[in-house]
XYZ file of C-alpha atoms in Angstrom:
113
model
C -3.142 -2.771 -14.967
C -0.023 -3.480 -16.960
C 1.650 -6.826 -17.420
C 4.035 -6.451 -14.467
C 1.653 -4.535 -12.187
C 0.675 -6.208 -8.943
C -2.428 -5.893 -6.782
C -3.339 -7.371 -3.420
C -6.659 -7.201 -1.611
C -6.929 -8.121 2.035
C -9.330 -7.774 4.918
C -8.300 -6.714 8.422
C -10.347 -6.710 11.663
C -9.816 -2.990 12.336
C -12.015 0.040 11.723
C -11.461 1.878 8.432
C -10.273 5.012 10.242
C -7.793 3.086 12.390
C -6.603 1.138 9.355
C -6.087 4.330 7.354
C -4.213 6.016 10.217
C -2.013 2.944 10.680
C -1.398 2.865 6.927
C -0.239 6.499 6.846
C 2.142 5.902 9.749
C 3.443 2.673 8.210
C 4.088 4.345 4.851
C 5.992 7.195 6.495
C 8.287 4.651 8.180
C 9.263 2.966 4.912
C 12.515 4.668 3.852
C 12.161 4.177 0.085
C 8.542 5.375 -0.061
C 7.529 8.976 -0.736
C 3.874 9.649 0.101
C 2.429 12.028 -2.501
C -1.054 12.297 -0.993
C -3.164 10.801 1.765
C -6.872 11.605 1.933
C -8.710 10.792 5.164
C -12.012 11.557 3.391
C -11.588 8.871 0.743
C -9.093 6.810 2.793
C -6.670 6.628 -0.109
C -2.898 6.962 -0.286
C -0.814 7.683 -3.373
C 2.922 7.168 -3.118
C 5.977 6.421 -5.178
C 9.208 4.550 -4.888
C 12.173 6.112 -6.634
C 14.483 4.715 -9.243
C 16.908 1.957 -8.295
C 19.519 -0.141 -10.028
C 16.807 -2.575 -11.191
C 13.847 -0.251 -11.742
C 12.772 3.166 -12.993
C 10.538 3.370 -9.941
C 7.002 2.412 -9.034
C 3.705 4.140 -8.308
C 1.753 2.895 -5.312
C -1.962 3.377 -4.669
C -3.802 2.089 -1.635
C -7.442 2.315 -0.624
C -9.213 1.390 2.590
C -12.949 0.646 2.539
C -15.370 -0.488 5.223
C -16.371 -4.149 5.049
C -18.256 -6.374 7.430
C -15.954 -7.168 10.325
C -13.393 -4.442 9.630
C -11.705 -2.966 6.586
C -10.819 -3.980 3.075
C -7.417 -2.818 1.870
C -6.359 -2.789 -1.787
C -2.686 -2.191 -2.577
C -1.515 -1.575 -6.162
C 2.086 -1.265 -7.320
C 2.842 -0.379 -10.932
C 6.026 0.418 -12.786
C 6.568 4.057 -13.725
C 7.899 2.945 -17.100
C 5.371 0.713 -18.846
C 7.993 -1.036 -20.970
C 9.590 -2.519 -17.856
C 7.726 -5.836 -18.118
C 10.188 -7.663 -15.883
C 9.353 -5.499 -12.883
C 6.606 -7.764 -11.490
C 8.938 -9.101 -8.811
C 9.722 -5.592 -7.581
C 6.031 -4.684 -7.484
C 5.234 -7.824 -5.491
C 8.078 -7.000 -3.081
C 6.725 -3.453 -2.638
C 3.313 -4.805 -1.713
C 4.781 -7.329 0.728
C 6.788 -4.593 2.477
C 3.746 -2.313 2.743
C 1.501 -5.078 4.101
C 4.171 -6.088 6.619
C 4.573 -2.491 7.829
C 0.790 -2.048 8.027
C 0.392 -5.279 10.019
C 2.990 -4.144 12.540
C 1.374 -0.726 12.897
C -2.140 -2.189 13.322
C -0.973 -4.069 16.423
C -1.233 -0.719 18.222
C -4.983 -0.419 17.508
C -7.998 -2.263 18.947
C -9.693 -4.828 16.752
C -13.386 -4.424 15.975
C -15.682 -6.856 17.712
């Protein structure tokens, strides 16, 4: 990871398949996000956020893995231009928006017991 790249790992009490499906739906609802690929086999999503006034854009990668009691989710946000060392705040904001959207979408699914 680069200097300004951000990563967040979290655990949710939902099955990996439900978590992945909720993630895909959540990502599609985020207006600035373009999903490049989503693999149900590996439960990974690759996406990007386009250029803005403050950034050349970011690459997003997310993986969902089974863990005891639910799913582990890892969200990475990295600047498209590596020299943009001040972009850490934007990457952190991207992750927060994705996690918020995922949390809202997961409310529609049953928790694992």
